[in-house]
Every structure is written in C-alpha cells, then in structure tokens.
mmCIF file with all atom_site columns, C-alpha atoms in Angstrom:
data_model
loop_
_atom_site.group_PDB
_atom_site.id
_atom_site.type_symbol
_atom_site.label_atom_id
_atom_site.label_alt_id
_atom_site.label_comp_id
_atom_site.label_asym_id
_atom_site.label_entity_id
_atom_site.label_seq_id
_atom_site.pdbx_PDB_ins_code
_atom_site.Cartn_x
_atom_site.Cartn_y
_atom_site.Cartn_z
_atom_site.occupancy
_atom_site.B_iso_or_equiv
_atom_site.pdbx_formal_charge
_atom_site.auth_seq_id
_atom_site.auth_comp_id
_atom_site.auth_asym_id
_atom_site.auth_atom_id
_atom_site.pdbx_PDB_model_num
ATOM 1   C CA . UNK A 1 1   ? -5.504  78.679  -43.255 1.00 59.00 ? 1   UNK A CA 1
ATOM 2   C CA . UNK A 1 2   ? -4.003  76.269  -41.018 1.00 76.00 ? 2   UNK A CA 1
ATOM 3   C CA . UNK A 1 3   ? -1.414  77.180  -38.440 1.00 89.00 ? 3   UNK A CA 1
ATOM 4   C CA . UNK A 1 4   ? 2.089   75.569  -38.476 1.00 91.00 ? 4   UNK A CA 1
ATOM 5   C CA . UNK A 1 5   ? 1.191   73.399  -35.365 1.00 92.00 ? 5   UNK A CA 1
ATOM 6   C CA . UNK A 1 6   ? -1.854  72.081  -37.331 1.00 92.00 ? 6   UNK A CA 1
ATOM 7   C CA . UNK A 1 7   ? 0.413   71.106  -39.827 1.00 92.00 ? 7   UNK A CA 1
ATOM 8   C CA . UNK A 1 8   ? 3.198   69.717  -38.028 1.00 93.00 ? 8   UNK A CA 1
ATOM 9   C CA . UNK A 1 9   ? 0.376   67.376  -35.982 1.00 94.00 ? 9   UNK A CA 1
ATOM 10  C CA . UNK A 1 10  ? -0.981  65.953  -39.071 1.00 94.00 ? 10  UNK A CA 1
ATOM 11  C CA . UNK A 1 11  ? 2.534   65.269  -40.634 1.00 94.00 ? 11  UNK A CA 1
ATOM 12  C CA . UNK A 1 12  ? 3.363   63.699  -37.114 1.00 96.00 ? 12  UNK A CA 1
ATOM 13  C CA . UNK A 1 13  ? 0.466   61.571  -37.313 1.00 95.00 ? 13  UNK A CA 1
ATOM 14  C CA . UNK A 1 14  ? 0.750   60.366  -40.795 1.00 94.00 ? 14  UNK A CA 1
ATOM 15  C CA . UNK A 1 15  ? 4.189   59.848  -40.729 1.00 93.00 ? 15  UNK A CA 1
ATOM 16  C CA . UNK A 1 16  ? 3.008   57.358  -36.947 1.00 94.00 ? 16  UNK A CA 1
ATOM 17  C CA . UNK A 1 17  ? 0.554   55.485  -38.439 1.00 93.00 ? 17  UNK A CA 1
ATOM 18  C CA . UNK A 1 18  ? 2.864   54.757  -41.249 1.00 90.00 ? 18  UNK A CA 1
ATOM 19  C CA . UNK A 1 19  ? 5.551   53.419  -39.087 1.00 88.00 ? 19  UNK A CA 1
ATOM 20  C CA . UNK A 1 20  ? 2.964   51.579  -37.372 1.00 90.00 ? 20  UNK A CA 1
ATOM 21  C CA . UNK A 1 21  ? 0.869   49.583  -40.114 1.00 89.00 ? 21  UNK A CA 1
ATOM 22  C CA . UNK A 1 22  ? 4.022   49.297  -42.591 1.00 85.00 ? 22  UNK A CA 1
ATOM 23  C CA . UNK A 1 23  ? 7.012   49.245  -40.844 1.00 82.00 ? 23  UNK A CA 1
ATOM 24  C CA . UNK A 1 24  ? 6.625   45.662  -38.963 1.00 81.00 ? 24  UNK A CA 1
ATOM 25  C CA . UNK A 1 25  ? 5.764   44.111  -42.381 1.00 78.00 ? 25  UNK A CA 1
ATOM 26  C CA . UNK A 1 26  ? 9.173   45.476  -44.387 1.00 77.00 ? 26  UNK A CA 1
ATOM 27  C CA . UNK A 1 27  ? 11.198  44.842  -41.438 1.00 78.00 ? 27  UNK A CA 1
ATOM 28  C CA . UNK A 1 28  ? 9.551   41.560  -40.038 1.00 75.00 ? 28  UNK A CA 1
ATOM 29  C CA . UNK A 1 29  ? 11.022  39.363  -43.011 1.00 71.00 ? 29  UNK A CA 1
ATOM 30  C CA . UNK A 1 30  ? 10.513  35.949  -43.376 1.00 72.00 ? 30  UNK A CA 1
ATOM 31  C CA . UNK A 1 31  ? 8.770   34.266  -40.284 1.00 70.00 ? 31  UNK A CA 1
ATOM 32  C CA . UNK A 1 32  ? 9.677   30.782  -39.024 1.00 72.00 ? 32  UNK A CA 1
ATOM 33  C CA . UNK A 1 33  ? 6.676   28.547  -37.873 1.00 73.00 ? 33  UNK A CA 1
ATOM 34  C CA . UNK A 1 34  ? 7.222   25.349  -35.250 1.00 74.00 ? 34  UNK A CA 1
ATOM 35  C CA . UNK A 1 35  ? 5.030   22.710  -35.699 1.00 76.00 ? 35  UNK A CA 1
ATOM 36  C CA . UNK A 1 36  ? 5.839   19.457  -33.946 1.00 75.00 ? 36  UNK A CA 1
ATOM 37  C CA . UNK A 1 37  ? 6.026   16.294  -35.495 1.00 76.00 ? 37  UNK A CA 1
ATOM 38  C CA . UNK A 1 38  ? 3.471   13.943  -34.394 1.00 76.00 ? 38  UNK A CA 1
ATOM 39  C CA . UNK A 1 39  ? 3.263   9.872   -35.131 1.00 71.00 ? 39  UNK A CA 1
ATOM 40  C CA . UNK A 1 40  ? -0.125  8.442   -35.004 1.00 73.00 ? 40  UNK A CA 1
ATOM 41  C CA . UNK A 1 41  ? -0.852  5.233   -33.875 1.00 73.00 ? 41  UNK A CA 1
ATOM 42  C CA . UNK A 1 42  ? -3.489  2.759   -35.162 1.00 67.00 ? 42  UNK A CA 1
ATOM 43  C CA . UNK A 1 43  ? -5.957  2.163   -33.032 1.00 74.00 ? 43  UNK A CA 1
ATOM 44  C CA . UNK A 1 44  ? -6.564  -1.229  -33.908 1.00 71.00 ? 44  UNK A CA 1
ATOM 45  C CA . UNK A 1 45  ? -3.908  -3.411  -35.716 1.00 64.00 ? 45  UNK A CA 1
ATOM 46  C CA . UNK A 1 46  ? -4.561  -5.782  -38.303 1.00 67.00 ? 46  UNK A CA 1
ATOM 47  C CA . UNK A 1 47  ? -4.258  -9.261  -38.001 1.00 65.00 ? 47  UNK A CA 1
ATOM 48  C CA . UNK A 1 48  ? -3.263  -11.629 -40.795 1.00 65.00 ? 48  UNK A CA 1
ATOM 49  C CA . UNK A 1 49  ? -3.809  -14.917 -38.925 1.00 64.00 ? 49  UNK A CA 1
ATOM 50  C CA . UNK A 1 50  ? -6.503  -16.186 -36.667 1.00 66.00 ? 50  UNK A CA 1
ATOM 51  C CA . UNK A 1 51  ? -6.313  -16.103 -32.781 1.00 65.00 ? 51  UNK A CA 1
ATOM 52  C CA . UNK A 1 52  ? -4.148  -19.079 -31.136 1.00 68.00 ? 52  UNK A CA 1
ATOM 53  C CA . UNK A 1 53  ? -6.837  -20.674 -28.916 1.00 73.00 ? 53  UNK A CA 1
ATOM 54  C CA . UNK A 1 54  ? -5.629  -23.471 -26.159 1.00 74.00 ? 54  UNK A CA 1
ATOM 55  C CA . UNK A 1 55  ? -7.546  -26.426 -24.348 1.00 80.00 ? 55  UNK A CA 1
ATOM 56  C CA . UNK A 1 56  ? -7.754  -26.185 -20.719 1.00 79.00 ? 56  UNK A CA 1
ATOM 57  C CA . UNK A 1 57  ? -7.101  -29.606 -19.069 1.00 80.00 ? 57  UNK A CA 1
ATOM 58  C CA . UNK A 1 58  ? -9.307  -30.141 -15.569 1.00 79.00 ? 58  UNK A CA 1
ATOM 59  C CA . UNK A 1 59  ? -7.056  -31.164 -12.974 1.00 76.00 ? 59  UNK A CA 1
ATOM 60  C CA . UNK A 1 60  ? -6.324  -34.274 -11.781 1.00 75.00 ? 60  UNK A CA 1
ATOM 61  C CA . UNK A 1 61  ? -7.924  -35.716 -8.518  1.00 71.00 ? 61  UNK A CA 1
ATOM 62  C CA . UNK A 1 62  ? -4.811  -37.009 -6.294  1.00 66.00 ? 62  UNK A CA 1
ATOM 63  C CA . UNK A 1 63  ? -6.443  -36.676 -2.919  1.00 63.00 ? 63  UNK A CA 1
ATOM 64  C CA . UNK A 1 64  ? -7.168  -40.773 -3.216  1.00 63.00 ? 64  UNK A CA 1
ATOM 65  C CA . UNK A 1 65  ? -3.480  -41.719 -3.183  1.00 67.00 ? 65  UNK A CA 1
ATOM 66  C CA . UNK A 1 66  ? -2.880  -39.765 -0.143  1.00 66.00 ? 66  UNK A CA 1
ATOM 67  C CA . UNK A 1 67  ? -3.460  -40.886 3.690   1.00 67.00 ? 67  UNK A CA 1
ATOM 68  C CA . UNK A 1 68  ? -5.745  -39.279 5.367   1.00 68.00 ? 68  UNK A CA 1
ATOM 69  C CA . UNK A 1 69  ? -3.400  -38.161 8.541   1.00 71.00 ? 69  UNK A CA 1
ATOM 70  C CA . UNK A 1 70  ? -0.351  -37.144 8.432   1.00 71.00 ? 70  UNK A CA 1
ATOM 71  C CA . UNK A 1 71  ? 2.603   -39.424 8.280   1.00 68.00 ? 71  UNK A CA 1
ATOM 72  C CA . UNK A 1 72  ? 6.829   -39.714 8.916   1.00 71.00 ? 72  UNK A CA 1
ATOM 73  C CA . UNK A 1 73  ? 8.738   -41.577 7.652   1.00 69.00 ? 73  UNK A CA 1
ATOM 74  C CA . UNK A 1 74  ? 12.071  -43.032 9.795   1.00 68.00 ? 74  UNK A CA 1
ATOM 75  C CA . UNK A 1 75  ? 14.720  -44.857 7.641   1.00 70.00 ? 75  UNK A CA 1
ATOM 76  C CA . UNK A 1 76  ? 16.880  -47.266 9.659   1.00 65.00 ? 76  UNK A CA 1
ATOM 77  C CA . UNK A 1 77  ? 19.975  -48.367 8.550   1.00 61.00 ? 77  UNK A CA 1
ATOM 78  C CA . UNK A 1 78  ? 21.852  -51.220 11.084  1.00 57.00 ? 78  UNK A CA 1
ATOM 79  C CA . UNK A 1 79  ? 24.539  -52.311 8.533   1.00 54.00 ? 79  UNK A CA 1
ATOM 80  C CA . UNK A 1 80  ? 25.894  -50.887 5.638   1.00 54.00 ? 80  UNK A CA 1
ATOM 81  C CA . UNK A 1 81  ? 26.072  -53.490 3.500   1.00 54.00 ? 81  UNK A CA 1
ATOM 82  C CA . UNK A 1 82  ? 21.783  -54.443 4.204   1.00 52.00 ? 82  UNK A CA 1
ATOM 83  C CA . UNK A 1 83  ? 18.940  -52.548 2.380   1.00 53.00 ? 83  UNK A CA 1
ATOM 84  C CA . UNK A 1 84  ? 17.777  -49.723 4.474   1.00 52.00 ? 84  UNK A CA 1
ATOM 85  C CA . UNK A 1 85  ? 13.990  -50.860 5.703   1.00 59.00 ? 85  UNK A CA 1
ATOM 86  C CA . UNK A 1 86  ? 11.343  -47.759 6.099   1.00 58.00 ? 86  UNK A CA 1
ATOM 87  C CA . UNK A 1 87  ? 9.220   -47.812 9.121   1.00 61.00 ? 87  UNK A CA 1
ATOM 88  C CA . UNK A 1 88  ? 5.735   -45.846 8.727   1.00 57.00 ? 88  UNK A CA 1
ATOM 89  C CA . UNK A 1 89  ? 4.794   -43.606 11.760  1.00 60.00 ? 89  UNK A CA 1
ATOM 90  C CA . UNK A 1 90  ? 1.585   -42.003 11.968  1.00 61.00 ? 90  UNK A CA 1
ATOM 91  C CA . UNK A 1 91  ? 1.930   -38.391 14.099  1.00 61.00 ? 91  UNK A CA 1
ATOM 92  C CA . UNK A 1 92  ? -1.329  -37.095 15.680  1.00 61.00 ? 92  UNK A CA 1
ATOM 93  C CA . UNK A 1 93  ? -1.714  -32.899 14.399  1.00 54.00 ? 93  UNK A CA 1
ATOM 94  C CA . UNK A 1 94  ? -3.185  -31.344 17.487  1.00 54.00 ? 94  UNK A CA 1
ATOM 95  C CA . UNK A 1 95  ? -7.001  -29.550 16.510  1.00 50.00 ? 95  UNK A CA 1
ATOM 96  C CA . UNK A 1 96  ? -6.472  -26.694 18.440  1.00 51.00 ? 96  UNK A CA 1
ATOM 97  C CA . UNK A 1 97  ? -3.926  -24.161 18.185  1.00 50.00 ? 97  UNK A CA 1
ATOM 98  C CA . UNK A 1 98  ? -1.424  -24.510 21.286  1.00 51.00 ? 98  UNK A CA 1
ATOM 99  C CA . UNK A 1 99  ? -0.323  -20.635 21.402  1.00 50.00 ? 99  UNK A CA 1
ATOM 100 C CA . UNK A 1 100 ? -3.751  -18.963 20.503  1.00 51.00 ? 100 UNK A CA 1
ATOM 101 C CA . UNK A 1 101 ? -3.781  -17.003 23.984  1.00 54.00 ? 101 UNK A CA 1
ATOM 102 C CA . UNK A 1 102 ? -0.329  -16.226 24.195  1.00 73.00 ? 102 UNK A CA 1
ATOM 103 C CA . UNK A 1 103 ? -0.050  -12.860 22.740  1.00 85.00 ? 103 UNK A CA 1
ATOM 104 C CA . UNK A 1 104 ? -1.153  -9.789  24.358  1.00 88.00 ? 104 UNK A CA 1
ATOM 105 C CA . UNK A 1 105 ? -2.605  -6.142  23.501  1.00 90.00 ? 105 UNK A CA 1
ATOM 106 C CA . UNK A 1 106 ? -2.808  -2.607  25.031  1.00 91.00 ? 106 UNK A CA 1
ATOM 107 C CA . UNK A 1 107 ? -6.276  -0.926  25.040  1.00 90.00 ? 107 UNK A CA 1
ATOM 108 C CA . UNK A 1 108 ? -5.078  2.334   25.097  1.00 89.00 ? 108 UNK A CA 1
ATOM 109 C CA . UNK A 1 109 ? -8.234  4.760   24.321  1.00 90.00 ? 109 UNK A CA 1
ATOM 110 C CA . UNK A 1 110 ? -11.691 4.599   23.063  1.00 90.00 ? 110 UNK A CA 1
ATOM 111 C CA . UNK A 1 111 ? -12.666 7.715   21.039  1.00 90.00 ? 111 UNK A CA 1
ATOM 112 C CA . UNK A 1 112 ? -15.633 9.066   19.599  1.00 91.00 ? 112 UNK A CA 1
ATOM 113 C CA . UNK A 1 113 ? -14.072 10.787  16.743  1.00 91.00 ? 113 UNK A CA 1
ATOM 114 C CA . UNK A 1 114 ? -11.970 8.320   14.375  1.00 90.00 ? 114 UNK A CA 1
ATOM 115 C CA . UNK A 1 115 ? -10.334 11.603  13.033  1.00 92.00 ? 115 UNK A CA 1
ATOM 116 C CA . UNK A 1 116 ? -8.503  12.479  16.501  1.00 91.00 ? 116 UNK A CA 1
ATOM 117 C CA . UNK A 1 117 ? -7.703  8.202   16.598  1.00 92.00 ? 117 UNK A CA 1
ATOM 118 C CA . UNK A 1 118 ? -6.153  8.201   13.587  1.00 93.00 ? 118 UNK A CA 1
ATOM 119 C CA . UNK A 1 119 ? -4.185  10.646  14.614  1.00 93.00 ? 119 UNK A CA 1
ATOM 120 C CA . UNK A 1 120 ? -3.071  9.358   17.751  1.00 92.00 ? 120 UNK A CA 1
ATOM 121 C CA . UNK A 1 121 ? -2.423  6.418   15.813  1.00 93.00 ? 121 UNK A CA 1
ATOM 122 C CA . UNK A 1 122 ? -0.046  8.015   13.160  1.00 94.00 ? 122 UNK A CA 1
ATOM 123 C CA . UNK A 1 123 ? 1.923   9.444   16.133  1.00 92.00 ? 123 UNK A CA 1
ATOM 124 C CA . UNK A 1 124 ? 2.570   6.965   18.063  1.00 92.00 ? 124 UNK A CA 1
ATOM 125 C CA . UNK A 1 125 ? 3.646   4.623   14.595  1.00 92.00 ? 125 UNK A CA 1
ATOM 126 C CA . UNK A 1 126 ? 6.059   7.782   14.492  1.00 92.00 ? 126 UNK A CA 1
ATOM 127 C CA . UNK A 1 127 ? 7.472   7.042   17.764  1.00 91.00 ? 127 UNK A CA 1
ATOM 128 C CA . UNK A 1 128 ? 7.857   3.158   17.046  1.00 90.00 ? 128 UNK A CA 1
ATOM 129 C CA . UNK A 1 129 ? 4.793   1.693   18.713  1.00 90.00 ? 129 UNK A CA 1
ATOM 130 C CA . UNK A 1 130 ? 3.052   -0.816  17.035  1.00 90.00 ? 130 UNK A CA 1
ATOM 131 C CA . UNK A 1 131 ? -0.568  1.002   16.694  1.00 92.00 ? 131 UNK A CA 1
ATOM 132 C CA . UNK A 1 132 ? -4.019  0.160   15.331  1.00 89.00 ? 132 UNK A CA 1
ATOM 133 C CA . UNK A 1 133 ? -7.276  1.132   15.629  1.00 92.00 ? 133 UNK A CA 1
ATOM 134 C CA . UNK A 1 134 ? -10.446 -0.899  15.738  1.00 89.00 ? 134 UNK A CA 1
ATOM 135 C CA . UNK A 1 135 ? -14.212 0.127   15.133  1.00 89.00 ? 135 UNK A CA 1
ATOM 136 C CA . UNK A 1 136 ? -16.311 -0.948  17.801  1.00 85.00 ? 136 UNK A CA 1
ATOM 137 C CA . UNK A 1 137 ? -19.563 0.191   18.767  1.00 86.00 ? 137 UNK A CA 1
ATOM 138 C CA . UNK A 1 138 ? -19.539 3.530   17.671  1.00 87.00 ? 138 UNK A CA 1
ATOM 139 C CA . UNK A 1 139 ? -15.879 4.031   18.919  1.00 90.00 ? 139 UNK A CA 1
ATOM 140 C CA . UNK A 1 140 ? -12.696 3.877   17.563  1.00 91.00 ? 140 UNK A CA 1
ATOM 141 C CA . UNK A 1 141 ? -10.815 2.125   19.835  1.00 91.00 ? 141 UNK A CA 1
ATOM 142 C CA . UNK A 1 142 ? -6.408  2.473   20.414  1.00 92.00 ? 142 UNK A CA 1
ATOM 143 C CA . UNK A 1 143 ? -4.688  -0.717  20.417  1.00 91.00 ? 143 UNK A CA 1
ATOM 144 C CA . UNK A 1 144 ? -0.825  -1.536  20.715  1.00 90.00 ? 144 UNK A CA 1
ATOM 145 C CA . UNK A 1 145 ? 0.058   -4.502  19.543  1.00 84.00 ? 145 UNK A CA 1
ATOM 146 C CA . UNK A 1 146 ? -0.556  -7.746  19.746  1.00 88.00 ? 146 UNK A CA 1
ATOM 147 C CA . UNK A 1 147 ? 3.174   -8.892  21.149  1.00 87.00 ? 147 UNK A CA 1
ATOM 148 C CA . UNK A 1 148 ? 3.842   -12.019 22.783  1.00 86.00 ? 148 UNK A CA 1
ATOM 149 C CA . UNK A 1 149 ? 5.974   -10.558 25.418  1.00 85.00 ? 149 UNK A CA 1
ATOM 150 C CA . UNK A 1 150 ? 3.518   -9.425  28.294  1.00 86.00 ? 150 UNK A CA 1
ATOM 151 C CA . UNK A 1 151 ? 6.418   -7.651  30.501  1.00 87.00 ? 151 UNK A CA 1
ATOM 152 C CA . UNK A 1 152 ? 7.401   -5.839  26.987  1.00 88.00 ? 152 UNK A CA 1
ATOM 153 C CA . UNK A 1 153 ? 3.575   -4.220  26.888  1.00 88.00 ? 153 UNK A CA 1
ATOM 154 C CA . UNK A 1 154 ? 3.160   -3.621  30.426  1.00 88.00 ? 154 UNK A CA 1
ATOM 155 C CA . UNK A 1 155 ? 6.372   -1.534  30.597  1.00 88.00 ? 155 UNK A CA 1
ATOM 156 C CA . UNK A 1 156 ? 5.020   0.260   27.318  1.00 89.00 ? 156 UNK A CA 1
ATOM 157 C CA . UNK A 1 157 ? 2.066   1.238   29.656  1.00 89.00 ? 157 UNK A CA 1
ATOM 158 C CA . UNK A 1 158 ? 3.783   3.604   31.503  1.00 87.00 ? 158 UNK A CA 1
ATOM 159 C CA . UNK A 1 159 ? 5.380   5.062   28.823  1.00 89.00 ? 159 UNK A CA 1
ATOM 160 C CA . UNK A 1 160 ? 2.163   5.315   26.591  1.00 89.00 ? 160 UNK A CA 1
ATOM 161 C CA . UNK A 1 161 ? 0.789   7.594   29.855  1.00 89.00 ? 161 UNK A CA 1
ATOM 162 C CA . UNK A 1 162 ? 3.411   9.650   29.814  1.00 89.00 ? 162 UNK A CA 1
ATOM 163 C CA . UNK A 1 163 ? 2.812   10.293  25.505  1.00 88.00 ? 163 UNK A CA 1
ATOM 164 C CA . UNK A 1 164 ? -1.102  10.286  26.004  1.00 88.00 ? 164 UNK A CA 1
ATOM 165 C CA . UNK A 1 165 ? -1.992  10.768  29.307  1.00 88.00 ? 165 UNK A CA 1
ATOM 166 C CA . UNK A 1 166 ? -4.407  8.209   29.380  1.00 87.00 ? 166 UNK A CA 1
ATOM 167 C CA . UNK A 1 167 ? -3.637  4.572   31.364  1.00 87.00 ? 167 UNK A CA 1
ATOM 168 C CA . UNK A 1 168 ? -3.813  1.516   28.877  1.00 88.00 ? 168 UNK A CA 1
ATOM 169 C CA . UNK A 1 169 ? -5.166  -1.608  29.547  1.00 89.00 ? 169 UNK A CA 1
ATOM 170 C CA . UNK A 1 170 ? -3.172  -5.101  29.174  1.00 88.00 ? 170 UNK A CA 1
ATOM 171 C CA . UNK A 1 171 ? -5.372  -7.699  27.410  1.00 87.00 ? 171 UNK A CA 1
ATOM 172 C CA . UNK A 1 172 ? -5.422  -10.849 25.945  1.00 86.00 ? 172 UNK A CA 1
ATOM 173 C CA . UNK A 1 173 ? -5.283  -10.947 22.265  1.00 83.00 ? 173 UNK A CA 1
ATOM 174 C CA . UNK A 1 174 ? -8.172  -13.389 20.566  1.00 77.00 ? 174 UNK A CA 1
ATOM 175 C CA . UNK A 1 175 ? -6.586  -13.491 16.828  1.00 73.00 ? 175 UNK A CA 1
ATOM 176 C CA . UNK A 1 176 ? -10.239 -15.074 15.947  1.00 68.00 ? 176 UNK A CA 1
ATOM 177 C CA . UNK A 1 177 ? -11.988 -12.165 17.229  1.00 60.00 ? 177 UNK A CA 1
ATOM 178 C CA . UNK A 1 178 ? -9.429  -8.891  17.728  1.00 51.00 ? 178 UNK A CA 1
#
C-alpha cells in the first residue's frame, strides 16, 4: 500500500493542477477587448463632372515698343500756369562692371583631405568668420571671404594664425572665376 506521503503528494498535485487549469477561467470573468476604430479612405474619389481644362494664351511680344538703350526722362516746369514739356535723355549703361576687382579673399589653407577642411571650415563659421571651401586640383582649398574691406581681411590674417597656425594669403576676388 501506499505510504501517507505518497498520498499527500498526489492530493497536492491534483488539487495544483486544478487551481491551475480551472481557477483563471472561474475567476477571470468577462474579458474586455480594445480594438481601435479605424476610417478608411478612398483611394480614388469619384468625380461627377468632367475636368475644367483652360487655354493658355502665348505672350505678347512688347520688346518693339521699347528703345533699345536706356532712357530718363526730366520734366521741366518754368511757370505754373504752362504745360510741363518732357525732355528725352538718353544715359550710356557702362559694359563692364566698375567694382568687379574690388573685393578681396583670404587663402587660408590648401588640404588634401576635404574631411579635415570642412572641419576647419565649420569652426571657424563658429567663431564668426566668413568661411568656404573650394575644390581645386585635387585640394580643398580655405577661403575667408570675399569682403570689400582689404584692411578688415588683412587684420583677420593675424588672427586666423593665431586659430590655425597657418599664414593666409590676401587676394583678389574674381566673382567670374572664384
């Protein structure tokens, strides 16, 4: 016959496993289940009318009424009580840009690796200077500027040395070719 332990063991272990499988469904009761609410949307809505469609005018050629230079116009009035008369003056546009070679630019290092320019670049932007870089040959060269004040840039020279430790160089800027 079994022993008292062997009995108790099995009792324990029925008496478990009935806690376990039935227990959670008596005592569980009635579960809630969030769904959300979803809207769809059409993917393409119906029309009931036809598409508007517009005529597009070509435009309209003024360039014959105009003169071909530029002109001013001077309205002169001697007395008040005589009908102003307009005198025509033709001005002459110079062809070539009078302040093309007036700004200047620091050349402040050629590198190798456009990685370390960059962030040379980034730095001194940081510190207010007006940085760029420019590909050239294989380089990446440092510029600082263009300004139009030449004493500005050549006392940002010395203090660009002391930042970078390398000496600029003061250059024209060529807005055609940077």
């Amino acid at each position: 016959m079994a022993s008292k332990f062997q009995n108790r063991l099995v009792g324990t272990i029925i008496l478990v496993s009935i806690g376990v499988i039935v227990l959670p469904d008596v005592l569980d009761g009635q579960k809630t289940h969030y769904k959300e609410e979803t809207a769809s949307i059409p993917i393409k809505p119906e029309l009931d009318s036809d598409v508007e469609t517009f005529e597009v005018l070509a435009p309209e050629d003024d360039s014959a009424s105009l003169p071909p230079t530029p002109v001013e116009v001077v309205i002169e009035q001697s007395q008040p009580e005589e009908v102003a008369t307009v005198k025509v003056v033709e001005k002459e546009v110079p062809e070539r840009n009078q302040y093309q070679e007036s700004a200047w630019i620091i050349q402040l290092m050629a590198l190798k690796n456009a990685d370390n320019a960059a962030n040379v670049v980034k730095d001194l932007q940081k510190r207010g200077y007006q940085a760029h870089t420019k590909l050239d040959n294989g380089f990446t060269r440092v510029i600082i500027g263009p300004d139009v004040s030449k004493n500005k840039l050549e006392r940002q020279i010395a203090e660009l040395e002391k930042i970078t430790g390398s000496k600029g160089r003061l250059l024209k800027f060529k807005p055609l070719n940077p």
